[in-house]
Short mmCIF file of C-alpha atoms in Angstrom, two decimals:
data_model
loop_
_atom_site.label_atom_id
_atom_site.label_comp_id
_atom_site.label_asym_id
_atom_site.label_seq_id
_atom_site.Cartn_x
_atom_site.Cartn_y
_atom_site.Cartn_z
CA MET A 114 15.05 6.19 -8.88
CA ARG A 115 14.20 3.86 -6.55
CA VAL A 116 11.76 1.66 -5.15
CA ALA A 117 10.80 1.51 -1.65
CA ALA A 118 11.18 -1.60 0.09
CA ALA A 119 8.75 -1.09 2.32
CA PRO A 120 5.26 0.96 2.69
CA ASP A 121 5.43 4.26 4.45
CA PRO A 122 3.16 3.36 7.71
CA LEU A 123 1.85 7.00 7.21
CA TRP A 124 0.60 6.61 3.83
CA GLU A 125 -0.69 3.38 4.70
CA ILE A 126 -2.69 5.23 7.35
CA THR A 127 -3.88 7.70 5.01
CA ASN A 128 -4.68 5.02 2.40
CA SER A 129 -6.92 2.99 4.36
CA LEU A 130 -8.93 6.10 6.05
CA ASP A 131 -9.57 6.46 2.18
CA ARG A 132 -10.80 2.99 2.08
CA LEU A 133 -13.18 3.65 4.77
CA GLN A 134 -14.83 6.49 2.98
CA THR A 135 -15.65 4.72 -0.12
CA SER A 136 -16.98 1.49 -1.04
CA GLU A 137 -14.83 1.99 -4.28
CA GLY A 138 -12.67 -1.23 -4.81
CA ARG A 139 -13.88 -2.44 -1.68
CA TRP A 140 -13.81 -6.16 -3.10
CA ALA A 141 -10.21 -6.13 -2.83
CA PHE A 142 -10.51 -4.88 0.97
CA ALA A 143 -13.08 -7.26 2.32
CA PRO A 144 -12.03 -9.19 4.93
CA TRP A 145 -9.87 -5.77 6.24
CA TYR A 146 -13.06 -4.14 5.82
CA GLN A 147 -15.13 -6.28 8.00
CA GLU A 148 -12.49 -6.71 10.68
CA THR A 149 -11.71 -3.03 10.94
CA ARG A 150 -15.51 -2.53 11.25
CA ALA A 151 -15.34 -4.70 13.88
CA VAL A 152 -12.72 -3.34 15.75
CA LEU A 153 -14.09 0.53 15.33
CA ASP A 154 -17.87 -0.09 16.29
CA GLY A 155 -18.68 1.21 19.88
CA SER A 156 -14.88 2.20 20.55
CA ASP A 157 -13.12 5.35 21.20
CA LEU A 158 -11.06 4.96 18.41
CA LYS A 159 -14.29 4.78 16.15
CA ARG A 160 -15.15 8.57 17.61
CA THR A 161 -11.28 9.69 17.05
CA VAL A 162 -11.30 8.70 13.23
CA ARG A 163 -14.43 10.18 12.63
CA ASN A 164 -13.92 13.41 14.72
CA LEU A 165 -10.04 13.92 14.36
CA LEU A 166 -8.75 12.14 11.68
CA ILE A 167 -10.97 11.91 8.56
CA PRO A 168 -11.39 15.75 8.84
CA LEU A 169 -7.81 16.29 8.45
CA LEU A 170 -7.09 13.75 5.85
CA PRO A 171 -10.43 13.59 4.18
CA ARG A 172 -11.36 11.66 0.87
CA ALA A 173 -10.70 14.73 -1.40
CA ALA A 174 -7.86 16.00 -3.85
CA TYR A 175 -5.93 17.79 -1.57
CA PHE A 176 -4.91 16.78 2.23
CA PRO A 177 -1.98 18.10 4.17
CA ASP A 178 1.68 17.20 3.04
CA PHE A 179 2.98 17.61 6.62
CA LEU A 180 0.71 14.48 7.71
CA THR A 181 2.75 12.04 5.21
CA PRO A 182 6.49 13.56 5.86
CA SER A 183 9.57 11.62 4.05
CA GLU A 184 10.67 10.82 7.45
CA GLY A 185 7.81 8.13 7.64
CA ARG A 186 9.56 5.64 5.38
CA GLU A 187 12.06 5.37 8.36
CA GLY A 188 9.35 4.00 10.51
CA LEU A 189 5.98 5.15 12.20
CA ASP A 190 8.40 6.76 15.12
CA ALA A 191 10.06 8.82 12.74
CA GLY A 192 7.10 9.97 11.04
CA LEU A 193 5.22 11.25 13.88
CA ASP A 194 8.45 13.29 15.07
CA ALA A 195 8.38 14.97 11.89
CA ILE A 196 5.15 15.68 12.22
CA LEU A 197 5.27 17.02 15.90
CA ARG A 198 8.45 19.25 14.27
CA THR A 199 6.77 20.66 11.32
CA PRO A 200 6.88 24.82 11.30
CA ARG A 201 4.16 25.80 12.45
CA SER A 202 3.88 28.39 9.69
CA ARG A 203 3.66 25.67 7.40
CA VAL A 204 1.02 23.73 9.54
CA ILE A 205 -1.09 27.11 9.12
CA GLY A 206 -0.51 27.28 5.51
CA GLU A 207 -1.68 23.84 4.36
CA ILE A 208 -4.64 23.68 6.85
CA ARG A 209 -5.59 27.18 4.93
CA LYS A 210 -5.37 25.06 1.63
CA LEU A 211 -7.02 22.54 2.89
CA ALA A 212 -9.72 25.00 3.68
CA HIS A 213 -9.75 26.33 0.18
CA LEU A 214 -9.68 23.46 -1.86
CA HIS A 215 -12.17 21.17 -0.10
CA ARG A 216 -13.09 22.26 3.93
CA ALA A 217 -11.29 21.83 7.16
CA PRO A 218 -12.83 21.75 10.33
CA GLU A 219 -13.19 24.61 12.29
CA TRP A 220 -10.69 23.78 15.11
CA GLY A 221 -7.96 23.52 11.92
CA PRO A 222 -6.23 26.67 12.87
CA ARG A 223 -4.93 24.96 16.18
CA VAL A 224 -3.15 21.96 14.70
CA ALA A 225 -0.62 24.31 14.70
CA ASP A 226 -0.20 24.42 18.24
CA GLY A 227 1.48 21.77 20.21
CA ASP A 228 -1.21 20.28 22.25
CA LEU A 229 -3.53 19.47 19.32
CA ARG A 230 -0.92 18.42 17.11
CA ALA A 231 0.22 15.95 20.18
CA GLU A 232 -3.05 14.66 20.09
CA ILE A 233 -3.09 13.56 16.32
CA ALA A 234 0.28 12.28 16.58
CA ALA A 235 -1.46 10.15 19.51
CA ALA A 236 -4.35 9.31 17.56
CA LEU A 237 -2.16 8.24 14.26
CA ARG A 238 -0.30 5.90 16.46
CA ASP A 239 -3.49 4.65 18.25
CA TYR A 240 -5.21 3.91 14.75
CA HIS A 241 -1.74 2.45 13.44
CA GLN A 242 -1.61 -0.43 16.44
CA GLN A 243 -5.39 -1.10 16.08
CA ILE A 244 -6.03 -1.29 12.25
CA ILE A 245 -2.75 -1.29 10.26
CA ALA A 246 -0.31 -3.77 12.53
CA PRO A 247 -2.58 -6.67 12.46
CA GLN A 248 -2.24 -6.63 8.64
CA GLU A 249 1.56 -6.65 8.49
CA ASP A 250 2.10 -10.02 7.20
CA SER A 251 -0.49 -9.47 4.48
CA ILE A 252 0.94 -6.17 3.56
CA GLN A 253 4.59 -7.37 3.48
CA ALA A 254 3.66 -10.54 1.61
CA ALA A 255 1.86 -8.40 -1.16
CA VAL A 256 4.72 -5.85 -1.30
CA ASP A 257 7.54 -8.83 -1.67
CA GLY A 258 5.45 -10.37 -4.56
CA ASP A 259 5.43 -6.75 -6.12
CA ARG A 260 9.25 -6.09 -5.55
CA ALA A 261 9.90 -9.49 -7.02
CA GLN A 262 8.10 -8.07 -10.50
CA ARG A 263 9.89 -4.74 -9.81
CA ALA A 264 13.19 -6.45 -9.57
CA ARG A 265 12.67 -8.77 -12.55
CA ALA A 266 11.92 -5.84 -14.55
CA VAL A 267 14.95 -4.36 -13.93
CA LEU A 268 17.12 -7.19 -14.63
CA ASP A 269 15.38 -7.82 -17.69
CA GLY A 270 15.48 -4.44 -19.44
CA GLY A 271 16.93 -1.58 -16.74
CA ILE A 272 14.98 1.48 -15.47
CA HIS A 273 12.53 1.74 -18.82
CA ARG A 274 11.60 -1.50 -17.91
CA LEU A 275 10.88 -1.09 -14.50
CA LEU A 276 8.81 2.32 -15.47
CA ASP A 277 6.90 0.18 -18.27
CA SER A 278 5.95 -2.50 -15.48
CA PHE A 279 3.87 -0.19 -13.47
CA ARG A 280 0.71 -0.38 -16.38
CA PRO A 281 -2.01 -0.16 -16.67
CA GLY A 282 -2.39 2.64 -14.09
CA MET A 283 1.00 4.21 -15.06
CA ARG A 284 2.35 4.38 -18.42
CA TRP A 285 5.86 5.08 -19.45
CA CYS A 286 6.33 7.35 -22.08
CA PRO A 287 10.03 8.53 -22.46
CA PRO A 288 10.83 11.13 -21.15
CA VAL A 289 7.45 11.58 -19.40
CA LEU A 290 5.28 8.89 -16.95
CA GLU A 291 1.88 9.29 -17.27
CA MET A 292 -0.46 8.14 -14.91
CA ASP A 293 -4.31 8.06 -14.20
CA TYR A 294 -5.16 10.92 -11.59
CA PRO A 295 -8.28 12.34 -10.01
CA VAL A 296 -6.75 15.94 -11.48
CA ARG A 297 -4.79 17.26 -14.57
CA ARG A 298 -1.08 18.01 -13.17
CA ASP A 299 2.35 18.16 -14.29
CA VAL A 300 5.61 17.22 -11.80
CA HIS A 301 8.50 18.11 -13.06
CA LEU A 302 11.73 16.63 -11.27
CA GLY A 303 14.24 18.82 -12.47
CA GLY A 304 16.99 16.29 -11.31
CA ALA A 305 15.82 15.26 -7.99
CA GLY A 306 14.50 11.86 -9.00
CA LEU A 307 12.08 9.92 -7.73
CA THR A 308 10.93 7.53 -5.05
CA LEU A 309 8.39 5.08 -5.79
CA VAL A 310 6.55 3.74 -2.45
CA PRO A 311 4.18 0.74 -2.74
CA SER A 312 0.98 1.15 -0.87
CA TYR A 313 -1.38 -2.00 0.43
CA PHE A 314 -3.85 0.24 1.09
CA CYS A 315 -3.57 2.53 -2.33
CA TRP A 316 -6.49 1.99 -4.64
CA LYS A 317 -6.67 2.77 -8.74
CA TYR A 318 -4.87 6.01 -8.59
CA PRO A 319 -1.06 6.61 -7.52
CA VAL A 320 -0.88 9.69 -5.11
CA ALA A 321 1.88 12.28 -5.17
CA LEU A 322 2.27 15.15 -2.50
CA ALA A 323 1.02 18.45 -3.53
CA ASP A 324 3.99 21.08 -2.81
CA PRO A 325 6.33 20.81 -5.57
CA ASP A 326 9.01 21.97 -3.35
CA LEU A 327 9.08 18.65 -1.16
CA PRO A 328 11.02 15.71 -2.59
CA PRO A 329 9.14 13.87 -5.29
CA VAL A 330 7.72 10.65 -3.98
CA LEU A 331 5.03 8.74 -5.96
CA ILE A 332 2.56 6.27 -4.04
CA TYR A 333 1.39 3.71 -6.05
CA PRO A 334 -1.07 0.77 -5.87
CA LEU A 335 -0.14 -2.89 -5.55
CA VAL A 336 -1.48 -5.52 -7.79
CA ARG A 337 -4.24 -6.84 -6.74
CA THR A 338 -6.14 -10.27 -6.29
CA VAL A 339 -9.61 -11.52 -5.09
CA PRO A 340 -9.08 -11.91 -1.28
CA ALA A 341 -9.26 -15.48 0.29
CA GLY A 342 -11.93 -14.06 2.86
CA ASP A 343 -12.00 -16.15 5.97
CA ARG A 344 -10.19 -19.38 4.62
CA ARG A 345 -7.79 -20.28 6.98
CA ILE A 346 -4.50 -22.77 6.53
CA GLU A 347 -6.21 -25.62 8.23
CA ASP A 348 -9.11 -25.66 5.93
CA LEU A 349 -7.27 -26.07 3.14
CA PRO A 350 -7.55 -29.46 1.41
CA ALA A 351 -4.40 -31.40 3.05
CA THR A 352 -3.87 -33.86 0.02
CA ALA A 353 -2.95 -30.46 -1.94
CA LEU A 354 -0.28 -29.57 0.40
CA ILE A 355 1.58 -32.53 1.56
CA GLY A 356 5.07 -33.36 -0.02
CA THR A 357 8.40 -32.01 0.05
CA THR A 358 8.22 -31.33 -3.66
CA ARG A 359 5.19 -29.00 -3.32
CA SER A 360 6.71 -27.22 -0.51
CA ALA A 361 9.74 -26.75 -2.44
CA VAL A 362 7.86 -25.21 -5.46
CA LEU A 363 5.94 -23.08 -2.91
CA ARG A 364 8.94 -21.82 -0.83
CA ALA A 365 10.81 -21.08 -4.54
CA THR A 366 7.54 -18.30 -5.40
CA ALA A 367 8.85 -16.70 -2.05
CA HIS A 368 11.51 -15.09 -4.50
CA GLY A 369 9.38 -14.58 -7.15
CA MET A 370 10.41 -16.75 -10.07
CA THR A 371 8.70 -18.15 -13.46
CA THR A 372 8.00 -21.67 -13.88
CA GLY A 373 11.26 -22.67 -15.52
CA GLU A 374 13.21 -20.97 -12.47
CA ILE A 375 10.93 -23.15 -10.06
CA ALA A 376 11.51 -26.21 -11.89
CA ARG A 377 15.19 -25.91 -11.59
CA GLN A 378 15.33 -24.82 -8.35
CA ALA A 379 13.00 -27.93 -7.01
CA GLY A 380 14.78 -30.33 -9.11
CA VAL A 381 11.46 -31.21 -10.84
CA GLY A 382 10.34 -31.01 -14.73
CA ALA A 383 8.48 -27.98 -16.10
CA ALA A 384 5.11 -29.91 -16.46
CA THR A 385 5.74 -31.25 -13.12
CA ALA A 386 6.47 -27.58 -11.62
CA SER A 387 3.36 -26.61 -13.39
CA HIS A 388 0.83 -28.92 -12.20
CA HIS A 389 1.96 -28.00 -8.30
CA LEU A 390 1.85 -24.36 -9.08
CA ASN A 391 -1.72 -24.97 -10.32
CA VAL A 392 -2.65 -26.58 -6.99
CA LEU A 393 -0.99 -23.94 -4.90
CA ARG A 394 -3.07 -20.78 -6.81
CA ASP A 395 -6.18 -22.69 -6.88
CA SER A 396 -5.33 -23.14 -3.20
CA ASN A 397 -4.74 -19.20 -2.95
CA LEU A 398 -1.10 -19.82 -1.89
CA ILE A 399 0.32 -18.14 -4.80
CA THR A 400 -0.39 -15.98 -7.12
CA SER A 401 0.66 -15.42 -10.75
CA HIS A 402 1.24 -12.26 -13.09
CA ARG A 403 2.17 -11.98 -16.74
CA ARG A 404 4.49 -9.78 -18.31
CA ALA A 405 4.83 -9.99 -21.90
CA ASN A 406 5.94 -13.83 -22.51
CA THR A 407 6.94 -14.35 -18.96
CA VAL A 408 4.91 -15.51 -16.04
CA LEU A 409 6.01 -14.77 -12.62
CA HIS A 410 4.78 -16.66 -9.12
CA VAL A 411 4.91 -15.38 -6.41
CA LEU A 412 3.50 -15.80 -3.08
CA THR A 413 0.01 -14.28 -1.71
CA PRO A 414 -0.32 -13.79 2.01
CA LEU A 415 -1.48 -16.69 2.92
CA GLY A 416 1.20 -18.87 1.58
CA ALA A 417 3.58 -17.00 3.22
CA ALA A 418 1.88 -17.37 6.40
CA LEU A 419 2.29 -21.03 5.52
CA LEU A 420 5.72 -21.26 4.91
CA ARG A 421 6.05 -19.04 8.93
CA GLY A 422 3.88 -21.95 9.99
CA LYS A 423 1.55 -19.48 11.33
CA ARG A 424 -2.09 -20.28 11.74
#
């Protein structure tokens, strides 16, 4: 059992395409959605997304597993290489399954051939470069906050507390991890272990691979907060950010800490730390998550950008 340190770029592509095909949960991705529509409008990429990527990665109960290989967790290049190296027979089988369970484009069988598969890999790379890569700071900040919560759960109660920390979307009922899912399905690990992969663009439901013979993996959605929209660092009230103490409090949240831990690290009392945390939260620089009797404070993407001095 392990939690991946970073999102899988191919799963981020897949889940972001899902976000473009529905208005469900759009409030959580509003700034990204607006920026993406502006990039796509009138571009060659828009036609590529519409005519090539979405037909293979539809918003449906099934899409081909070979487009999200485990090698993607090693980076985009490794994932695309794995797609190109997928055996032809497996590609044909998964395209047929797509046609049976949903629908597949009429050119679907040709995906098994080298030229079209290379075109798809190039389209995935182009989409990632234009749509996903510009969001990397926001994505990593959200993942860092999530990992702080998961790490705290492990320290407090081991693997049982970790698995229980994914509520309400997933529920640990030993020895079964139950979750909300669009279809009824049982996955038996058989001692193979499970990799949990955080996804910025995953919404509401976790996602698993369809083929039970592949290494078990579960893509899970991050905890979402209301986005800051177009609010920029230079637009924030200066008086709410000036001061070494508040900076120390903000920096402490980069590691995911409780109010008491932040107070000790910043060298202030608990009441003072709470005051600074309230100001930082109101400025959308941090977010706080309650778990039982503990409140964990973590950076937002805006707070992470401020610490790095980005504008």
